[in-house]
Amino acid sequence: MQTTPLIASLADQIVAHIRTDKLAEGDRLVERKLAEQFRVSRSPVRNAMKLLHDVGVLKQGEGGGYLIADVEAAEKLSLESASTEDDEQIYLTIADDRLHGRLPERITESEFLRRYGLTKGRLSKILLRMANEGWIERLPGHGWAFLPVLTSLQAYEDSFRFRLLIEPAALLEPTFKVNRPALLRCREEQEWLVNGGIWTVSDAKPSN
């Protein structure tokens, strides 16, 4: 499943709904009602609930749909920000460890907790961000699997050449619309890199 900004936003809204309405473990979340409440179609709500299932907030019900599995995890996911300095550093450390081969392709939550000294709530927030960015996914049953990432100079060059072909053509599509807030965020990131931030970013390790 591809996690879009809409799905990530809906996941946050569902977590806030659980907390503010004081829902309990075992309570059922009704897809149709959530779609009406958030004024979206049912498909992104379904995907948002799957995302929350992957990080342990929800569980599948016997008759289908989702039940609340862990209220404490939902509360911490809502209250603890992944943008704090500590969580941001842990996120970057996990990315660096994976990029340089210090983490296996498959890893359990217990190993994450033990290795990085995290609480369950903080880990859920970081895993949600990683899943949203598309470089980790929940395995059936237990554990997580890292997805392929660009880890070599050749891969970066191939990706860049592909983008040179595809992205200009996409801009010419009649249905294309600019997401101005996202565009401005990208511009800010690029300006930060140009103004010296690039020297603080770890280099990719070429593969042998």
PDB file of C-alpha atoms in Angstrom:
ATOM      1  CA  MET A   1       0.000   0.000   0.000  1.00  0.00           C
ATOM      2  CA  GLN A   2       1.314   3.427  -0.945  1.00  0.00           C
ATOM      3  CA  THR A   3       0.936   5.862   1.949  1.00  0.00           C
ATOM      4  CA  THR A   4      -0.046   9.321   0.734  1.00  0.00           C
ATOM      5  CA  PRO A   5      -0.138  12.582   2.738  1.00  0.00           C
ATOM      6  CA  LEU A   6      -3.937  12.212   2.870  1.00  0.00           C
ATOM      7  CA  ILE A   7      -3.714   8.749   4.408  1.00  0.00           C
ATOM      8  CA  ALA A   8      -1.121   9.911   6.946  1.00  0.00           C
ATOM      9  CA  SER A   9      -3.296  12.907   7.842  1.00  0.00           C
ATOM     10  CA  LEU A  10      -6.369  10.704   8.261  1.00  0.00           C
ATOM     11  CA  ALA A  11      -4.397   8.355  10.505  1.00  0.00           C
ATOM     12  CA  ASP A  12      -3.545  11.323  12.740  1.00  0.00           C
ATOM     13  CA  GLN A  13      -7.212  12.397  12.767  1.00  0.00           C
ATOM     14  CA  ILE A  14      -8.377   8.907  13.706  1.00  0.00           C
ATOM     15  CA  VAL A  15      -5.875   8.837  16.580  1.00  0.00           C
ATOM     16  CA  ALA A  16      -7.154  12.236  17.765  1.00  0.00           C
ATOM     17  CA  HIS A  17     -10.728  10.908  17.512  1.00  0.00           C
ATOM     18  CA  ILE A  18      -9.830   7.920  19.710  1.00  0.00           C
ATOM     19  CA  ARG A  19      -8.251  10.185  22.309  1.00  0.00           C
ATOM     20  CA  THR A  20     -10.796  13.026  22.409  1.00  0.00           C
ATOM     21  CA  ASP A  21     -13.836  10.708  22.376  1.00  0.00           C
ATOM     22  CA  LYS A  22     -12.217   8.540  25.084  1.00  0.00           C
ATOM     23  CA  LEU A  23     -12.752   5.320  23.144  1.00  0.00           C
ATOM     24  CA  ALA A  24     -11.736   2.064  24.824  1.00  0.00           C
ATOM     25  CA  GLU A  25      -9.851  -1.020  23.728  1.00  0.00           C
ATOM     26  CA  GLY A  26     -12.171  -3.287  21.777  1.00  0.00           C
ATOM     27  CA  ASP A  27     -14.363  -0.442  20.471  1.00  0.00           C
ATOM     28  CA  ARG A  28     -15.096  -0.782  16.770  1.00  0.00           C
ATOM     29  CA  LEU A  29     -14.256   1.967  14.287  1.00  0.00           C
ATOM     30  CA  VAL A  30     -16.833   2.206  11.523  1.00  0.00           C
ATOM     31  CA  GLU A  31     -15.281   3.074   8.177  1.00  0.00           C
ATOM     32  CA  ARG A  32     -18.420   4.724   6.786  1.00  0.00           C
ATOM     33  CA  LYS A  33     -18.910   6.972   9.824  1.00  0.00           C
ATOM     34  CA  LEU A  34     -15.272   8.071   9.807  1.00  0.00           C
ATOM     35  CA  ALA A  35     -15.489   8.858   6.102  1.00  0.00           C
ATOM     36  CA  GLU A  36     -18.554  11.026   6.758  1.00  0.00           C
ATOM     37  CA  GLN A  37     -16.932  12.686   9.761  1.00  0.00           C
ATOM     38  CA  PHE A  38     -13.747  13.589   7.872  1.00  0.00           C
ATOM     39  CA  ARG A  39     -15.602  14.280   4.597  1.00  0.00           C
ATOM     40  CA  VAL A  40     -13.562  11.920   2.459  1.00  0.00           C
ATOM     41  CA  SER A  41     -14.253   8.704   0.578  1.00  0.00           C
ATOM     42  CA  ARG A  42     -14.045   5.375   2.373  1.00  0.00           C
ATOM     43  CA  SER A  43     -10.947   4.131   0.543  1.00  0.00           C
ATOM     44  CA  PRO A  44      -8.392   6.490   2.197  1.00  0.00           C
ATOM     45  CA  VAL A  45     -10.044   5.915   5.589  1.00  0.00           C
ATOM     46  CA  ARG A  46      -9.601   2.167   5.073  1.00  0.00           C
ATOM     47  CA  ASN A  47      -5.938   2.646   4.204  1.00  0.00           C
ATOM     48  CA  ALA A  48      -5.406   4.965   7.195  1.00  0.00           C
ATOM     49  CA  MET A  49      -6.845   2.317   9.509  1.00  0.00           C
ATOM     50  CA  LYS A  50      -4.572  -0.294   7.942  1.00  0.00           C
ATOM     51  CA  LEU A  51      -1.625   2.000   8.673  1.00  0.00           C
ATOM     52  CA  LEU A  52      -2.715   2.277  12.324  1.00  0.00           C
ATOM     53  CA  HIS A  53      -3.114  -1.500  12.405  1.00  0.00           C
ATOM     54  CA  ASP A  54       0.486  -1.834  11.229  1.00  0.00           C
ATOM     55  CA  VAL A  55       1.773   0.220  14.179  1.00  0.00           C
ATOM     56  CA  GLY A  56      -0.373  -1.611  16.743  1.00  0.00           C
ATOM     57  CA  VAL A  57      -3.073   0.960  17.453  1.00  0.00           C
ATOM     58  CA  LEU A  58      -5.844  -1.067  15.770  1.00  0.00           C
ATOM     59  CA  LYS A  59      -6.538  -4.760  15.272  1.00  0.00           C
ATOM     60  CA  GLN A  60      -8.787  -6.602  12.860  1.00  0.00           C
ATOM     61  CA  GLY A  61     -12.203  -7.633  14.127  1.00  0.00           C
ATOM     62  CA  GLU A  62     -13.630 -11.121  13.698  1.00  0.00           C
ATOM     63  CA  GLY A  63     -16.380  -9.884  11.398  1.00  0.00           C
ATOM     64  CA  GLY A  64     -14.083  -7.563   9.448  1.00  0.00           C
ATOM     65  CA  GLY A  65     -13.194  -3.947  10.034  1.00  0.00           C
ATOM     66  CA  TYR A  66     -10.982  -2.702  12.821  1.00  0.00           C
ATOM     67  CA  LEU A  67     -11.140  -2.552  16.617  1.00  0.00           C
ATOM     68  CA  ILE A  68      -9.042  -0.434  18.949  1.00  0.00           C
ATOM     69  CA  ALA A  69      -6.163  -2.618  20.134  1.00  0.00           C
ATOM     70  CA  ASP A  70      -4.075  -0.287  22.289  1.00  0.00           C
ATOM     71  CA  VAL A  71      -5.489   2.976  23.658  1.00  0.00           C
ATOM     72  CA  GLU A  72      -2.192   3.847  25.337  1.00  0.00           C
ATOM     73  CA  ALA A  73      -0.371   3.558  22.018  1.00  0.00           C
ATOM     74  CA  ALA A  74      -3.008   5.789  20.401  1.00  0.00           C
ATOM     75  CA  GLU A  75      -2.634   8.409  23.122  1.00  0.00           C
ATOM     76  CA  LYS A  76       1.146   8.438  22.894  1.00  0.00           C
ATOM     77  CA  LEU A  77       1.017   8.489  19.102  1.00  0.00           C
ATOM     78  CA  SER A  78      -1.161  11.584  19.323  1.00  0.00           C
ATOM     79  CA  LEU A  79       0.692  13.352  22.105  1.00  0.00           C
ATOM     80  CA  GLU A  80       4.324  12.542  21.334  1.00  0.00           C
ATOM     81  CA  SER A  81       5.690  14.444  18.355  1.00  0.00           C
ATOM     82  CA  ALA A  82       8.145  12.772  15.997  1.00  0.00           C
ATOM     83  CA  SER A  83       9.549  16.215  15.237  1.00  0.00           C
ATOM     84  CA  THR A  84      11.200  16.526  18.656  1.00  0.00           C
ATOM     85  CA  GLU A  85      14.962  16.648  18.581  1.00  0.00           C
ATOM     86  CA  ASP A  86      15.409  13.248  20.278  1.00  0.00           C
ATOM     87  CA  ASP A  87      12.961  11.397  18.036  1.00  0.00           C
ATOM     88  CA  GLU A  88      14.340  13.082  14.941  1.00  0.00           C
ATOM     89  CA  GLN A  89      17.835  11.957  15.895  1.00  0.00           C
ATOM     90  CA  ILE A  90      16.659   8.385  16.488  1.00  0.00           C
ATOM     91  CA  TYR A  91      14.872   8.414  13.135  1.00  0.00           C
ATOM     92  CA  LEU A  92      18.065   9.548  11.405  1.00  0.00           C
ATOM     93  CA  THR A  93      20.105   6.973  13.327  1.00  0.00           C
ATOM     94  CA  ILE A  94      17.801   4.159  12.190  1.00  0.00           C
ATOM     95  CA  ALA A  95      18.070   5.392   8.587  1.00  0.00           C
ATOM     96  CA  ASP A  96      21.870   5.564   8.828  1.00  0.00           C
ATOM     97  CA  ASP A  97      22.111   2.130  10.453  1.00  0.00           C
ATOM     98  CA  ARG A  98      19.999   0.624   7.691  1.00  0.00           C
ATOM     99  CA  LEU A  99      21.880   2.421   4.912  1.00  0.00           C
ATOM    100  CA  HIS A 100      25.231   1.159   6.206  1.00  0.00           C
ATOM    101  CA  GLY A 101      24.118  -2.424   6.783  1.00  0.00           C
ATOM    102  CA  ARG A 102      23.938  -2.333  10.569  1.00  0.00           C
ATOM    103  CA  LEU A 103      20.293  -3.445  10.551  1.00  0.00           C
ATOM    104  CA  PRO A 104      18.913  -6.622   8.951  1.00  0.00           C
ATOM    105  CA  GLU A 105      16.220  -6.571   6.288  1.00  0.00           C
ATOM    106  CA  ARG A 106      13.718  -7.873   8.856  1.00  0.00           C
ATOM    107  CA  ILE A 107      13.481  -6.675  12.437  1.00  0.00           C
ATOM    108  CA  THR A 108      11.038  -6.996  15.355  1.00  0.00           C
ATOM    109  CA  GLU A 109       9.595  -4.172  17.425  1.00  0.00           C
ATOM    110  CA  SER A 110      11.261  -5.666  20.504  1.00  0.00           C
ATOM    111  CA  GLU A 111      14.630  -5.331  18.788  1.00  0.00           C
ATOM    112  CA  PHE A 112      13.855  -1.718  17.878  1.00  0.00           C
ATOM    113  CA  LEU A 113      12.880  -0.953  21.490  1.00  0.00           C
ATOM    114  CA  ARG A 114      15.983  -2.621  22.919  1.00  0.00           C
ATOM    115  CA  ARG A 115      18.445  -1.218  20.393  1.00  0.00           C
ATOM    116  CA  TYR A 116      17.323   2.418  20.496  1.00  0.00           C
ATOM    117  CA  GLY A 117      15.945   2.713  24.040  1.00  0.00           C
ATOM    118  CA  LEU A 118      12.457   3.751  22.928  1.00  0.00           C
ATOM    119  CA  THR A 119       9.049   3.581  24.543  1.00  0.00           C
ATOM    120  CA  LYS A 120       6.329   1.789  22.602  1.00  0.00           C
ATOM    121  CA  GLY A 121       4.562   5.079  21.872  1.00  0.00           C
ATOM    122  CA  ARG A 122       7.667   6.770  20.492  1.00  0.00           C
ATOM    123  CA  LEU A 123       8.529   3.741  18.390  1.00  0.00           C
ATOM    124  CA  SER A 124       4.998   3.660  16.944  1.00  0.00           C
ATOM    125  CA  LYS A 125       5.306   7.318  15.917  1.00  0.00           C
ATOM    126  CA  ILE A 126       8.673   6.751  14.233  1.00  0.00           C
ATOM    127  CA  LEU A 127       7.479   3.566  12.492  1.00  0.00           C
ATOM    128  CA  LEU A 128       4.419   5.433  11.240  1.00  0.00           C
ATOM    129  CA  ARG A 129       6.674   8.079   9.731  1.00  0.00           C
ATOM    130  CA  MET A 130       8.958   5.462   8.154  1.00  0.00           C
ATOM    131  CA  ALA A 131       5.979   3.574   6.694  1.00  0.00           C
ATOM    132  CA  ASN A 132       4.523   6.857   5.405  1.00  0.00           C
ATOM    133  CA  GLU A 133       7.804   7.611   3.631  1.00  0.00           C
ATOM    134  CA  GLY A 134       7.802   4.164   2.046  1.00  0.00           C
ATOM    135  CA  TRP A 135      10.978   2.526   3.329  1.00  0.00           C
ATOM    136  CA  ILE A 136       9.556   0.027   5.819  1.00  0.00           C
ATOM    137  CA  GLU A 137       6.425  -2.112   5.980  1.00  0.00           C
ATOM    138  CA  ARG A 138       4.691  -4.352   8.489  1.00  0.00           C
ATOM    139  CA  LEU A 139       5.088  -8.094   7.979  1.00  0.00           C
ATOM    140  CA  PRO A 140       2.168 -10.494   8.386  1.00  0.00           C
ATOM    141  CA  GLY A 141       2.195 -11.572  12.005  1.00  0.00           C
ATOM    142  CA  HIS A 142       5.179  -9.955  13.721  1.00  0.00           C
ATOM    143  CA  GLY A 143       8.044  -7.772  12.674  1.00  0.00           C
ATOM    144  CA  TRP A 144       8.884  -5.235  10.000  1.00  0.00           C
ATOM    145  CA  ALA A 145      10.715  -5.391   6.682  1.00  0.00           C
ATOM    146  CA  PHE A 146      12.847  -2.630   5.210  1.00  0.00           C
ATOM    147  CA  LEU A 147      12.034  -1.846   1.601  1.00  0.00           C
ATOM    148  CA  PRO A 148      14.703  -1.230  -1.059  1.00  0.00           C
ATOM    149  CA  VAL A 149      16.261   2.238  -0.928  1.00  0.00           C
ATOM    150  CA  LEU A 150      18.826   4.075  -2.994  1.00  0.00           C
ATOM    151  CA  THR A 151      22.135   2.894  -1.548  1.00  0.00           C
ATOM    152  CA  SER A 152      24.585   3.359  -4.398  1.00  0.00           C
ATOM    153  CA  LEU A 153      25.758   6.167  -6.672  1.00  0.00           C
ATOM    154  CA  GLN A 154      24.612   4.214  -9.736  1.00  0.00           C
ATOM    155  CA  ALA A 155      21.130   3.848  -8.257  1.00  0.00           C
ATOM    156  CA  TYR A 156      20.990   7.614  -7.655  1.00  0.00           C
ATOM    157  CA  GLU A 157      22.075   8.297 -11.245  1.00  0.00           C
ATOM    158  CA  ASP A 158      19.527   5.849 -12.670  1.00  0.00           C
ATOM    159  CA  SER A 159      16.777   7.368 -10.541  1.00  0.00           C
ATOM    160  CA  PHE A 160      17.726  10.892 -11.621  1.00  0.00           C
ATOM    161  CA  ARG A 161      17.676   9.980 -15.322  1.00  0.00           C
ATOM    162  CA  PHE A 162      14.275   8.326 -14.908  1.00  0.00           C
ATOM    163  CA  ARG A 163      12.924  11.461 -13.242  1.00  0.00           C
ATOM    164  CA  LEU A 164      14.309  13.609 -16.061  1.00  0.00           C
ATOM    165  CA  LEU A 165      12.132  11.628 -18.462  1.00  0.00           C
ATOM    166  CA  ILE A 166       8.955  11.274 -16.421  1.00  0.00           C
ATOM    167  CA  GLU A 167       8.530  14.420 -14.327  1.00  0.00           C
ATOM    168  CA  PRO A 168       8.586  17.061 -17.117  1.00  0.00           C
ATOM    169  CA  ALA A 169       5.976  15.008 -19.003  1.00  0.00           C
ATOM    170  CA  ALA A 170       3.804  14.804 -15.872  1.00  0.00           C
ATOM    171  CA  LEU A 171       3.818  18.588 -15.551  1.00  0.00           C
ATOM    172  CA  LEU A 172       2.241  18.851 -19.010  1.00  0.00           C
ATOM    173  CA  GLU A 173      -0.679  16.597 -18.139  1.00  0.00           C
ATOM    174  CA  PRO A 174      -4.015  18.520 -18.248  1.00  0.00           C
ATOM    175  CA  THR A 175      -5.009  17.142 -14.837  1.00  0.00           C
ATOM    176  CA  PHE A 176      -1.786  18.228 -13.109  1.00  0.00           C
ATOM    177  CA  LYS A 177      -2.267  20.633 -10.208  1.00  0.00           C
ATOM    178  CA  VAL A 178       0.453  22.179  -8.090  1.00  0.00           C
ATOM    179  CA  ASN A 179       0.406  21.347  -4.379  1.00  0.00           C
ATOM    180  CA  ARG A 180       1.713  24.746  -3.346  1.00  0.00           C
ATOM    181  CA  PRO A 181       2.363  24.012   0.380  1.00  0.00           C
ATOM    182  CA  ALA A 182       4.322  20.866  -0.516  1.00  0.00           C
ATOM    183  CA  LEU A 183       6.210  22.743  -3.238  1.00  0.00           C
ATOM    184  CA  LEU A 184       7.191  25.482  -0.786  1.00  0.00           C
ATOM    185  CA  ARG A 185       8.396  22.877   1.734  1.00  0.00           C
ATOM    186  CA  CYS A 186      10.556  21.275  -0.960  1.00  0.00           C
ATOM    187  CA  ARG A 187      11.967  24.672  -1.870  1.00  0.00           C
ATOM    188  CA  GLU A 188      12.814  25.389   1.759  1.00  0.00           C
ATOM    189  CA  GLU A 189      14.633  22.038   2.007  1.00  0.00           C
ATOM    190  CA  GLN A 190      16.629  22.756  -1.150  1.00  0.00           C
ATOM    191  CA  GLU A 191      17.535  26.263   0.052  1.00  0.00           C
ATOM    192  CA  TRP A 192      18.667  24.781   3.365  1.00  0.00           C
ATOM    193  CA  LEU A 193      20.939  22.353   1.490  1.00  0.00           C
ATOM    194  CA  VAL A 194      22.357  25.130  -0.723  1.00  0.00           C
ATOM    195  CA  ASN A 195      22.981  27.348   2.314  1.00  0.00           C
ATOM    196  CA  GLY A 196      25.246  24.762   3.938  1.00  0.00           C
ATOM    197  CA  GLY A 197      22.920  22.081   5.237  1.00  0.00           C
ATOM    198  CA  ILE A 198      24.287  19.616   2.710  1.00  0.00           C
ATOM    199  CA  TRP A 199      27.543  19.440   4.689  1.00  0.00           C
ATOM    200  CA  THR A 200      25.666  18.033   7.695  1.00  0.00           C
ATOM    201  CA  VAL A 201      24.030  15.180   5.736  1.00  0.00           C
ATOM    202  CA  SER A 202      25.718  11.774   5.779  1.00  0.00           C
ATOM    203  CA  ASP A 203      27.006  10.535   2.440  1.00  0.00           C
ATOM    204  CA  ALA A 204      25.482   7.447   0.864  1.00  0.00           C
ATOM    205  CA  LYS A 205      27.798   4.466   1.126  1.00  0.00           C
ATOM    206  CA  PRO A 206      28.549   3.048  -2.343  1.00  0.00           C
ATOM    207  CA  SER A 207      27.774  -0.649  -2.635  1.00  0.00           C
ATOM    208  CA  ASN A 208      30.497  -3.083  -3.585  1.00  0.00           C
TER     209      ASN A 208
END
